């Protein structure tokens, strides 16, 4: 019988990243939320954290961190709001698609890559918060369209800013914390 050496599932590194990522996401979402003035919509610094985790570990980990972190946060208030949980998962998945062009493990984050990432996160925010969350609210919870699209628009704007500022700072800090490939010399 021939043994199959193909890897299946998540690596141990990805599982650990998912657990730690979701825990930090929960803490940030639960304890560092700034009200926007739009009901049930906050400036969420956790989205900037999700940008780093998804950019490092890819779409599966990004999706899981968004879903698990948001579900745990909502559960502390009573019950998960599934349309927004799903939107955070979609957002993490879409941010995770940036892993390939960011190549954070390669140790270089050019201005061009950072601009590309921020254009992509704007698109991902629009998809997650102006499409997935409001449509989910309408389909699952029978919420009024005017209310949920206002919430979605507010979430889109504040999450774009959160990722552009906090996410970009975290990406740059991560790169600066890594030794350069050429920093080791032979003596």
PDB file of C-alpha atoms in Angstrom, residues 36 38-42 81 83-84 129-130 133-134 137 143-159:
ATOM      1  CA  UNK A  36     -19.344  55.398  16.293  1.00  0.00           C
ATOM      2  CA  UNK A  38     -24.411  54.391  14.829  1.00  0.00           C
ATOM      3  CA  UNK A  39     -26.193  51.750  16.975  1.00  0.00           C
ATOM      4  CA  UNK A  40     -24.268  48.491  17.473  1.00  0.00           C
ATOM      5  CA  UNK A  41     -21.344  49.720  15.349  1.00  0.00           C
ATOM      6  CA  UNK A  42     -17.917  50.453  16.833  1.00  0.00           C
ATOM      7  CA  UNK A  81     -24.968  37.862  15.534  1.00  0.00           C
ATOM      8  CA  UNK A  83     -24.416  37.806   9.787  1.00  0.00           C
ATOM      9  CA  UNK A  84     -21.614  39.922  11.258  1.00  0.00           C
ATOM     10  CA  UNK A 129     -19.472  45.221   5.588  1.00  0.00           C
ATOM     11  CA  UNK A 130     -21.502  46.772   2.753  1.00  0.00           C
ATOM     12  CA  UNK A 133     -23.264  41.909   6.802  1.00  0.00           C
ATOM     13  CA  UNK A 134     -26.315  43.945   5.680  1.00  0.00           C
ATOM     14  CA  UNK A 137     -29.025  40.970   8.567  1.00  0.00           C
ATOM     15  CA  UNK A 143     -33.790  43.778   9.803  1.00  0.00           C
ATOM     16  CA  UNK A 144     -34.823  46.950   7.938  1.00  0.00           C
ATOM     17  CA  UNK A 145     -32.544  47.667   4.985  1.00  0.00           C
ATOM     18  CA  UNK A 146     -32.077  51.349   5.852  1.00  0.00           C
ATOM     19  CA  UNK A 147     -30.795  50.459   9.328  1.00  0.00           C
ATOM     20  CA  UNK A 148     -28.396  47.684   8.304  1.00  0.00           C
ATOM     21  CA  UNK A 149     -26.935  49.510   5.315  1.00  0.00           C
ATOM     22  CA  UNK A 150     -26.250  52.533   7.574  1.00  0.00           C
ATOM     23  CA  UNK A 151     -24.507  50.201  10.044  1.00  0.00           C
ATOM     24  CA  UNK A 152     -22.646  48.531   7.178  1.00  0.00           C
ATOM     25  CA  UNK A 153     -21.503  51.882   5.772  1.00  0.00           C
ATOM     26  CA  UNK A 154     -20.279  53.020   9.204  1.00  0.00           C
ATOM     27  CA  UNK A 155     -18.483  49.701   9.764  1.00  0.00           C
ATOM     28  CA  UNK A 156     -16.892  49.918   6.316  1.00  0.00           C
ATOM     29  CA  UNK A 157     -15.503  53.389   6.945  1.00  0.00           C
ATOM     30  CA  UNK A 158     -14.174  52.748  10.453  1.00  0.00           C
ATOM     31  CA  UNK A 159     -12.738  49.346   9.526  1.00  0.00           C
TER      32      UNK A 159
END
